[in-house]
Amino acid sequence: MKTQKKVLACAAALVISLANIAAIAQQTIDRTAVPPSGPTPVLRVPTWTKTQLANGATLIVSERHSLPLVSFTITFLGGSNQFEPEGKRGVASMTASMLSEGTATKTGDQLSDALQLLGTGISSGVGGEEGSLGFVSTTQNFEATLAILADEMLNSTFPAAALERLRGRTLVNLTQAKDQPVVVGAQVFNKILYGNAHPYGQRTTETSVKAITRDDVMAFAKAYYQPGRSIVTVAGDITPLKAKAAVEKGLAAWAKAGDKPSFDYPKLPELQPAKIYLVDKPGAAQSVFNIGLPGPPRNTPDYFALQVLNTILGGQFQSRLNANIREQKGYSYGVNSNFGYGKGPGPFRAGGSIVSAKTDAALVEFMKELKGIVGEKPITDEELKTAKDSLIQGLPQRFASVSAISNAITSLVTQGLPDDYYQQYAKNVSAVTKEDVLRVAKRYIDLNHLAIVIVGDRSEVEAGLKATGIAPITYIDIEGNPAGN
Amino acid sequence: MINKRRVLSAVAVVQTIALTISLSVPLLGQRKSPASDSIKIPFETYKLSNGLTVILSEDHTTPTVAVDIWYHVGSKNEMPGRTGFAHLFEHVMFTGSGHVPYGLHDKLTEGIGGGNNGSTNNDRTNYYETIPSNYLESALWLESDRMGFLLDKLDIAKLNAQRDVVKNERRQSYDNQPYGRVSEIFSAAMYPKDHPYSWPVIGSMTDLSAASEEDVKAFFRLYYAPNNATLAVVGDFDPKQTKAWIQKYFSDLPQGKALERPKVALGKLDASKRLVYEDRVQVPRLYIQWPTVGFKHDDDYALSVMSSILSGPRTARLTKALVYDTQMASQIGAFQNSAEDVGVFQVVVIPRPEHSLTELEGAVDQVIQKFISEGPTVEELQKAKSGLELGFIRGLESNLGKANQLISGAMFYGNPNQFGTDYQKTLAVTAADVKRVASQYLTRSRIVLSVVPKGKKDQASKATESEAVTVVVGKRRGGRS
């Protein structure tokens, strides 16, 4: 038995007595047995209130008083895909940045100083299908921060000089992005899958950024930041009553306007027979892989089966792809797969960065795992169970912080999911069978029509890729255009 | 997150620390914030007889718990010729141990909705599990098994696979990354040869190839003993039961040899250096570094506050002057990057196309000269500290974040409550303190590094005075692999 314990805490006596008990237990400790888990904790999904403001916005309030924090977010349905005019890709993000450049009563510097003194900042962004404005503040500074957010949203003056500065910065960012193989790979992949006519294939370019005028920015702001398509979410150390009063006061000038956009997308380009699209990056130490094709939208009835499928294939560290290509073969620091669900046909994608010398060998392994999941290597009971356990028991993590709670609740509205989605989640995941997984794998991972996009050093990888015989090679440039042979 | 088992550079660690300590003072004339009572993390701590420090902190907000272990060993403990070893070893810690077959660790973490990872920096290596609270016992069992029985089942094939994985990590995060070699160029230029901070945490390809099974065994025996580790359990757990489990799984692991911690000299340059590095980039960048102090030195507080006054928000000195007023720069950053023994203050500038790095260096110097002579205003100081409280409270939302704070204090200061001291000392920084550290450190000999496109050395700041960095640094022995 060990004596002379150095006990620093006040619980000295308790610790020593426990030590004695445990010392006896130690004689019989069997390290070979995996300690059993305790009873599954009861799922505690945050509750919330949902009301309609007079201006048409939806107000959601969820209370959590454990810390003096409030998360505030306005989420706008629809994004650059719905609201950007032809040829003006980038105007949505530009407008989001311009909101903080000055209002009718404050300069950009004054807005910034005021936020610094409140110890927080306002985040502002517009993505493909939704946008947001928001902050996390201390409870005490909530209303003062909300007042600044409202001023930026409603009274921005969009100074012309600020637009030129932001344009200059954006152009530098676009130039730098060309040097990043991972960014190039993702952009080219989208362009191959969706083409120029589909918003999912479009992106901000030098040409589109140069075409944006101050009028474009002002028109976008006016059309976009409207309550009729908004969800105002307040989560944290505040009651629904106080939150509603604060929002009605802070956003009093936000007049009823706007409605929910439709998410109609053009038809997808016709699927092409499987092809390797090789982007030459001389001197690259690795080849960046993106393999996939357009997939289902978020509202697919196959969602839960697809989640289980992806967890087995490439959603986790011990998923098939990473277990093979990283852990067994050592070809990569990490590979994965995912379904990019949206309102439209977001992509299925598998990929990662592969050491140049193993580019061909890795492609063989990627294809082996994709063939495996569509039937050649049936999923086991254990894989199915682990995937489901992982999805179901990971749920509490989604409510770990006030901003996480805000996201978890708001996403139900933006994705059109029922209020009891989280309560029903375990049931829905549990219902997935091995047959379901195989069915959705065959349906959505169409091996005959995969786009295999590889950004790497052509001189080092081309011969090996050809020798695999997996698919013919097409050469493209970093913009995704044909590069000749 | 799939790219687990990451290397964490000193820079990354310090930025985390800077985020939590570098920012806030209650506003003058504002009522005292009730939140200022929130600068606390309730905890208890004790030591097992084998020297393992234990910290427990309950938080029942969500039914989850974090198990976090730090070992006081990092890349600075490596021998020249074996750079990158501490981090490679971190990967080996995930390949199974005496009673835990490979793969079970992931199954008992991500397989039940949780997560796990490890990270290595210059000073320490950490391992953690974030799990539903009903899996706490198995997480403690997993950590105790690799602390006590890693070598029982050391698998050479797995070591070799992880060696390849780490080389790919190096390729992905440094070699195939624009500007990715900057940190190792600076480490080699800032410190004398064989100084413990002179090589990168990720190590060199040659050294990674050279690491042997015997190296793994010796390293484990020396550094992975309970007396060189601190364990924290934070979240939804029963303290009595948890203490019993910790006793059960950890108390019979043998104590290791007492470790000698070598005294590490601060960085000091006899003369300023100008370097130019050609990279596969289109946009050049300018970096300036001054040697400063590590995070245990009191000047670290004022240096961190100074970084917030110089860059960040649009009214910060360098940002306002270069990005907003003259618009010579697209972006600019200034950081105090501190580790346990050493630190640097760094400025990085991304130019707008019409402006040369020489111009930018001049403009940075002008702003800094003015700052040194006048010091910060009261309002600047106030703004720099105003985010501190919110940052701290937001940190309390994460079990793992709290565990890291508590362990960091225990490991480096012998005081889990160090975060409170850091907070108070940051609040106490005065304008005079900032003015003094500005004139003390930013007037020292420094390193100016220009990263330019291939074949464009003439784009370097003061190109004719700049020395080309031709050898890939960090490869301290042998050639390129």
JSON list of N, CA and C in Angstrom, two decimals, chain B residues 126-169:
[
{"chain": "B", "resi": 126, "resn": "ASN", "atom": "N", "xyz": [-0.42, 16.55, -25.60]},
{"chain": "B", "resi": 126, "resn": "ASN", "atom": "CA", "xyz": [-1.67, 16.25, -24.89]},
{"chain": "B", "resi": 126, "resn": "ASN", "atom": "C", "xyz": [-2.52, 15.24, -25.63]},
{"chain": "B", "resi": 127, "resn": "TYR", "atom": "N", "xyz": [-3.38, 14.59, -24.87]},
{"chain": "B", "resi": 127, "resn": "TYR", "atom": "CA", "xyz": [-4.28, 13.55, -25.38]},
{"chain": "B", "resi": 127, "resn": "TYR", "atom": "C", "xyz": [-5.62, 13.77, -24.70]},
{"chain": "B", "resi": 128, "resn": "TYR", "atom": "N", "xyz": [-6.69, 13.63, -25.47]},
{"chain": "B", "resi": 128, "resn": "TYR", "atom": "CA", "xyz": [-7.98, 13.81, -24.80]},
{"chain": "B", "resi": 128, "resn": "TYR", "atom": "C", "xyz": [-9.06, 12.94, -25.41]},
{"chain": "B", "resi": 129, "resn": "GLU", "atom": "N", "xyz": [-10.11, 12.72, -24.60]},
{"chain": "B", "resi": 129, "resn": "GLU", "atom": "CA", "xyz": [-11.33, 12.08, -25.06]},
{"chain": "B", "resi": 129, "resn": "GLU", "atom": "C", "xyz": [-12.48, 12.98, -24.64]},
{"chain": "B", "resi": 130, "resn": "THR", "atom": "N", "xyz": [-13.41, 13.26, -25.55]},
{"chain": "B", "resi": 130, "resn": "THR", "atom": "CA", "xyz": [-14.66, 13.93, -25.18]},
{"chain": "B", "resi": 130, "resn": "THR", "atom": "C", "xyz": [-15.76, 12.91, -25.44]},
{"chain": "B", "resi": 131, "resn": "ILE", "atom": "N", "xyz": [-16.53, 12.59, -24.43]},
{"chain": "B", "resi": 131, "resn": "ILE", "atom": "CA", "xyz": [-17.41, 11.43, -24.49]},
{"chain": "B", "resi": 131, "resn": "ILE", "atom": "C", "xyz": [-18.72, 11.67, -23.76]},
{"chain": "B", "resi": 132, "resn": "PRO", "atom": "N", "xyz": [-19.77, 10.90, -24.09]},
{"chain": "B", "resi": 132, "resn": "PRO", "atom": "CA", "xyz": [-20.97, 10.91, -23.25]},
{"chain": "B", "resi": 132, "resn": "PRO", "atom": "C", "xyz": [-20.55, 10.47, -21.84]},
{"chain": "B", "resi": 133, "resn": "SER", "atom": "N", "xyz": [-21.18, 11.04, -20.82]},
{"chain": "B", "resi": 133, "resn": "SER", "atom": "CA", "xyz": [-20.65, 10.86, -19.47]},
{"chain": "B", "resi": 133, "resn": "SER", "atom": "C", "xyz": [-20.72, 9.41, -18.99]},
{"chain": "B", "resi": 134, "resn": "ASN", "atom": "N", "xyz": [-21.53, 8.57, -19.61]},
{"chain": "B", "resi": 134, "resn": "ASN", "atom": "CA", "xyz": [-21.59, 7.17, -19.15]},
{"chain": "B", "resi": 134, "resn": "ASN", "atom": "C", "xyz": [-20.40, 6.34, -19.65]},
{"chain": "B", "resi": 135, "resn": "TYR", "atom": "N", "xyz": [-19.52, 6.94, -20.43]},
{"chain": "B", "resi": 135, "resn": "TYR", "atom": "CA", "xyz": [-18.33, 6.23, -20.90]},
{"chain": "B", "resi": 135, "resn": "TYR", "atom": "C", "xyz": [-17.04, 6.73, -20.23]},
{"chain": "B", "resi": 136, "resn": "LEU", "atom": "N", "xyz": [-17.18, 7.40, -19.08]},
{"chain": "B", "resi": 136, "resn": "LEU", "atom": "CA", "xyz": [-15.99, 7.95, -18.43]},
{"chain": "B", "resi": 136, "resn": "LEU", "atom": "C", "xyz": [-15.01, 6.84, -17.99]},
{"chain": "B", "resi": 137, "resn": "GLU", "atom": "N", "xyz": [-15.54, 5.78, -17.44]},
{"chain": "B", "resi": 137, "resn": "GLU", "atom": "CA", "xyz": [-14.63, 4.76, -16.91]},
{"chain": "B", "resi": 137, "resn": "GLU", "atom": "C", "xyz": [-13.77, 4.17, -18.03]},
{"chain": "B", "resi": 138, "resn": "SER", "atom": "N", "xyz": [-14.37, 3.89, -19.18]},
{"chain": "B", "resi": 138, "resn": "SER", "atom": "CA", "xyz": [-13.56, 3.29, -20.25]},
{"chain": "B", "resi": 138, "resn": "SER", "atom": "C", "xyz": [-12.52, 4.29, -20.78]},
{"chain": "B", "resi": 139, "resn": "ALA", "atom": "N", "xyz": [-12.84, 5.58, -20.75]},
{"chain": "B", "resi": 139, "resn": "ALA", "atom": "CA", "xyz": [-11.85, 6.56, -21.21]},
{"chain": "B", "resi": 139, "resn": "ALA", "atom": "C", "xyz": [-10.65, 6.60, -20.26]},
{"chain": "B", "resi": 140, "resn": "LEU", "atom": "N", "xyz": [-10.92, 6.51, -18.95]},
{"chain": "B", "resi": 140, "resn": "LEU", "atom": "CA", "xyz": [-9.81, 6.49, -17.99]},
{"chain": "B", "resi": 140, "resn": "LEU", "atom": "C", "xyz": [-8.98, 5.22, -18.16]},
{"chain": "B", "resi": 141, "resn": "TRP", "atom": "N", "xyz": [-9.65, 4.12, -18.41]},
{"chain": "B", "resi": 141, "resn": "TRP", "atom": "CA", "xyz": [-8.96, 2.85, -18.68]},
{"chain": "B", "resi": 141, "resn": "TRP", "atom": "C", "xyz": [-8.05, 2.96, -19.91]},
{"chain": "B", "resi": 142, "resn": "LEU", "atom": "N", "xyz": [-8.58, 3.58, -20.98]},
{"chain": "B", "resi": 142, "resn": "LEU", "atom": "CA", "xyz": [-7.79, 3.74, -22.21]},
{"chain": "B", "resi": 142, "resn": "LEU", "atom": "C", "xyz": [-6.53, 4.56, -21.94]},
{"chain": "B", "resi": 143, "resn": "GLU", "atom": "N", "xyz": [-6.70, 5.69, -21.26]},
{"chain": "B", "resi": 143, "resn": "GLU", "atom": "CA", "xyz": [-5.54, 6.56, -21.02]},
{"chain": "B", "resi": 143, "resn": "GLU", "atom": "C", "xyz": [-4.53, 5.89, -20.09]},
{"chain": "B", "resi": 144, "resn": "SER", "atom": "N", "xyz": [-5.03, 5.18, -19.08]},
{"chain": "B", "resi": 144, "resn": "SER", "atom": "CA", "xyz": [-4.09, 4.55, -18.15]},
{"chain": "B", "resi": 144, "resn": "SER", "atom": "C", "xyz": [-3.33, 3.44, -18.87]},
{"chain": "B", "resi": 145, "resn": "ASP", "atom": "N", "xyz": [-3.98, 2.78, -19.81]},
{"chain": "B", "resi": 145, "resn": "ASP", "atom": "CA", "xyz": [-3.31, 1.65, -20.45]},
{"chain": "B", "resi": 145, "resn": "ASP", "atom": "C", "xyz": [-2.15, 2.12, -21.32]},
{"chain": "B", "resi": 146, "resn": "ARG", "atom": "N", "xyz": [-2.34, 3.23, -22.02]},
{"chain": "B", "resi": 146, "resn": "ARG", "atom": "CA", "xyz": [-1.21, 3.66, -22.84]},
{"chain": "B", "resi": 146, "resn": "ARG", "atom": "C", "xyz": [-0.15, 4.38, -22.01]},
{"chain": "B", "resi": 147, "resn": "MET", "atom": "N", "xyz": [-0.54, 4.90, -20.85]},
{"chain": "B", "resi": 147, "resn": "MET", "atom": "CA", "xyz": [0.48, 5.46, -19.96]},
{"chain": "B", "resi": 147, "resn": "MET", "atom": "C", "xyz": [1.33, 4.34, -19.35]},
{"chain": "B", "resi": 148, "resn": "GLY", "atom": "N", "xyz": [0.70, 3.20, -19.09]},
{"chain": "B", "resi": 148, "resn": "GLY", "atom": "CA", "xyz": [1.42, 2.15, -18.40]},
{"chain": "B", "resi": 148, "resn": "GLY", "atom": "C", "xyz": [1.94, 1.03, -19.28]},
{"chain": "B", "resi": 149, "resn": "PHE", "atom": "N", "xyz": [1.27, 0.76, -20.38]},
{"chain": "B", "resi": 149, "resn": "PHE", "atom": "CA", "xyz": [1.54, -0.49, -21.10]},
{"chain": "B", "resi": 149, "resn": "PHE", "atom": "C", "xyz": [1.71, -0.31, -22.61]},
{"chain": "B", "resi": 150, "resn": "LEU", "atom": "N", "xyz": [2.14, 0.87, -23.04]},
{"chain": "B", "resi": 150, "resn": "LEU", "atom": "CA", "xyz": [2.27, 1.11, -24.48]},
{"chain": "B", "resi": 150, "resn": "LEU", "atom": "C", "xyz": [3.23, 0.12, -25.13]},
{"chain": "B", "resi": 151, "resn": "LEU", "atom": "N", "xyz": [4.36, -0.12, -24.44]},
{"chain": "B", "resi": 151, "resn": "LEU", "atom": "CA", "xyz": [5.42, -0.90, -25.07]},
{"chain": "B", "resi": 151, "resn": "LEU", "atom": "C", "xyz": [5.12, -2.40, -25.13]},
{"chain": "B", "resi": 152, "resn": "ASP", "atom": "N", "xyz": [4.12, -2.84, -24.34]},
{"chain": "B", "resi": 152, "resn": "ASP", "atom": "CA", "xyz": [3.80, -4.28, -24.33]},
{"chain": "B", "resi": 152, "resn": "ASP", "atom": "C", "xyz": [3.41, -4.78, -25.71]},
{"chain": "B", "resi": 153, "resn": "LYS", "atom": "N", "xyz": [2.83, -3.88, -26.51]},
{"chain": "B", "resi": 153, "resn": "LYS", "atom": "CA", "xyz": [2.35, -4.33, -27.82]},
{"chain": "B", "resi": 153, "resn": "LYS", "atom": "C", "xyz": [2.81, -3.39, -28.92]},
{"chain": "B", "resi": 154, "resn": "LEU", "atom": "N", "xyz": [4.03, -2.90, -28.80]},
{"chain": "B", "resi": 154, "resn": "LEU", "atom": "CA", "xyz": [4.50, -1.97, -29.81]},
{"chain": "B", "resi": 154, "resn": "LEU", "atom": "C", "xyz": [4.59, -2.71, -31.15]},
{"chain": "B", "resi": 155, "resn": "ASP", "atom": "N", "xyz": [3.91, -2.15, -32.13]},
{"chain": "B", "resi": 155, "resn": "ASP", "atom": "CA", "xyz": [3.76, -2.81, -33.43]},
{"chain": "B", "resi": 155, "resn": "ASP", "atom": "C", "xyz": [4.57, -2.02, -34.45]},
{"chain": "B", "resi": 156, "resn": "ILE", "atom": "N", "xyz": [5.62, -2.62, -34.96]},
{"chain": "B", "resi": 156, "resn": "ILE", "atom": "CA", "xyz": [6.54, -1.88, -35.83]},
{"chain": "B", "resi": 156, "resn": "ILE", "atom": "C", "xyz": [5.89, -1.50, -37.16]},
{"chain": "B", "resi": 157, "resn": "ALA", "atom": "N", "xyz": [5.02, -2.36, -37.65]},
{"chain": "B", "resi": 157, "resn": "ALA", "atom": "CA", "xyz": [4.32, -2.01, -38.90]},
{"chain": "B", "resi": 157, "resn": "ALA", "atom": "C", "xyz": [3.48, -0.75, -38.69]},
{"chain": "B", "resi": 158, "resn": "LYS", "atom": "N", "xyz": [2.85, -0.67, -37.52]},
{"chain": "B", "resi": 158, "resn": "LYS", "atom": "CA", "xyz": [2.02, 0.51, -37.22]},
{"chain": "B", "resi": 158, "resn": "LYS", "atom": "C", "xyz": [2.90, 1.75, -37.05]},
{"chain": "B", "resi": 159, "resn": "LEU", "atom": "N", "xyz": [4.05, 1.57, -36.42]},
{"chain": "B", "resi": 159, "resn": "LEU", "atom": "CA", "xyz": [5.00, 2.69, -36.30]},
{"chain": "B", "resi": 159, "resn": "LEU", "atom": "C", "xyz": [5.36, 3.19, -37.69]},
{"chain": "B", "resi": 160, "resn": "ASN", "atom": "N", "xyz": [5.66, 2.27, -38.58]},
{"chain": "B", "resi": 160, "resn": "ASN", "atom": "CA", "xyz": [6.06, 2.68, -39.93]},
{"chain": "B", "resi": 160, "resn": "ASN", "atom": "C", "xyz": [4.93, 3.36, -40.69]},
{"chain": "B", "resi": 161, "resn": "ALA", "atom": "N", "xyz": [3.71, 2.86, -40.53]},
{"chain": "B", "resi": 161, "resn": "ALA", "atom": "CA", "xyz": [2.57, 3.51, -41.19]},
{"chain": "B", "resi": 161, "resn": "ALA", "atom": "C", "xyz": [2.40, 4.93, -40.65]},
{"chain": "B", "resi": 162, "resn": "GLN", "atom": "N", "xyz": [2.56, 5.09, -39.33]},
{"chain": "B", "resi": 162, "resn": "GLN", "atom": "CA", "xyz": [2.40, 6.43, -38.75]},
{"chain": "B", "resi": 162, "resn": "GLN", "atom": "C", "xyz": [3.54, 7.36, -39.17]},
{"chain": "B", "resi": 163, "resn": "ARG", "atom": "N", "xyz": [4.72, 6.79, -39.39]},
{"chain": "B", "resi": 163, "resn": "ARG", "atom": "CA", "xyz": [5.84, 7.59, -39.90]},
{"chain": "B", "resi": 163, "resn": "ARG", "atom": "C", "xyz": [5.43, 8.18, -41.27]},
{"chain": "B", "resi": 164, "resn": "ASP", "atom": "N", "xyz": [4.81, 7.35, -42.11]},
{"chain": "B", "resi": 164, "resn": "ASP", "atom": "CA", "xyz": [4.34, 7.83, -43.42]},
{"chain": "B", "resi": 164, "resn": "ASP", "atom": "C", "xyz": [3.22, 8.85, -43.26]},
{"chain": "B", "resi": 165, "resn": "VAL", "atom": "N", "xyz": [2.33, 8.60, -42.31]},
{"chain": "B", "resi": 165, "resn": "VAL", "atom": "CA", "xyz": [1.23, 9.55, -42.07]},
{"chain": "B", "resi": 165, "resn": "VAL", "atom": "C", "xyz": [1.80, 10.91, -41.67]},
{"chain": "B", "resi": 166, "resn": "VAL", "atom": "N", "xyz": [2.78, 10.89, -40.78]},
{"chain": "B", "resi": 166, "resn": "VAL", "atom": "CA", "xyz": [3.36, 12.15, -40.30]},
{"chain": "B", "resi": 166, "resn": "VAL", "atom": "C", "xyz": [4.09, 12.87, -41.44]},
{"chain": "B", "resi": 167, "resn": "LYS", "atom": "N", "xyz": [4.76, 12.11, -42.30]},
{"chain": "B", "resi": 167, "resn": "LYS", "atom": "CA", "xyz": [5.41, 12.75, -43.45]},
{"chain": "B", "resi": 167, "resn": "LYS", "atom": "C", "xyz": [4.35, 13.41, -44.33]},
{"chain": "B", "resi": 168, "resn": "ASN", "atom": "N", "xyz": [3.19, 12.76, -44.44]},
{"chain": "B", "resi": 168, "resn": "ASN", "atom": "CA", "xyz": [2.10, 13.37, -45.21]},
{"chain": "B", "resi": 168, "resn": "ASN", "atom": "C", "xyz": [1.51, 14.58, -44.50]},
{"chain": "B", "resi": 169, "resn": "GLU", "atom": "N", "xyz": [1.52, 14.52, -43.18]},
{"chain": "B", "resi": 169, "resn": "GLU", "atom": "CA", "xyz": [1.08, 15.69, -42.42]},
{"chain": "B", "resi": 169, "resn": "GLU", "atom": "C", "xyz": [2.02, 16.86, -42.72]}
]
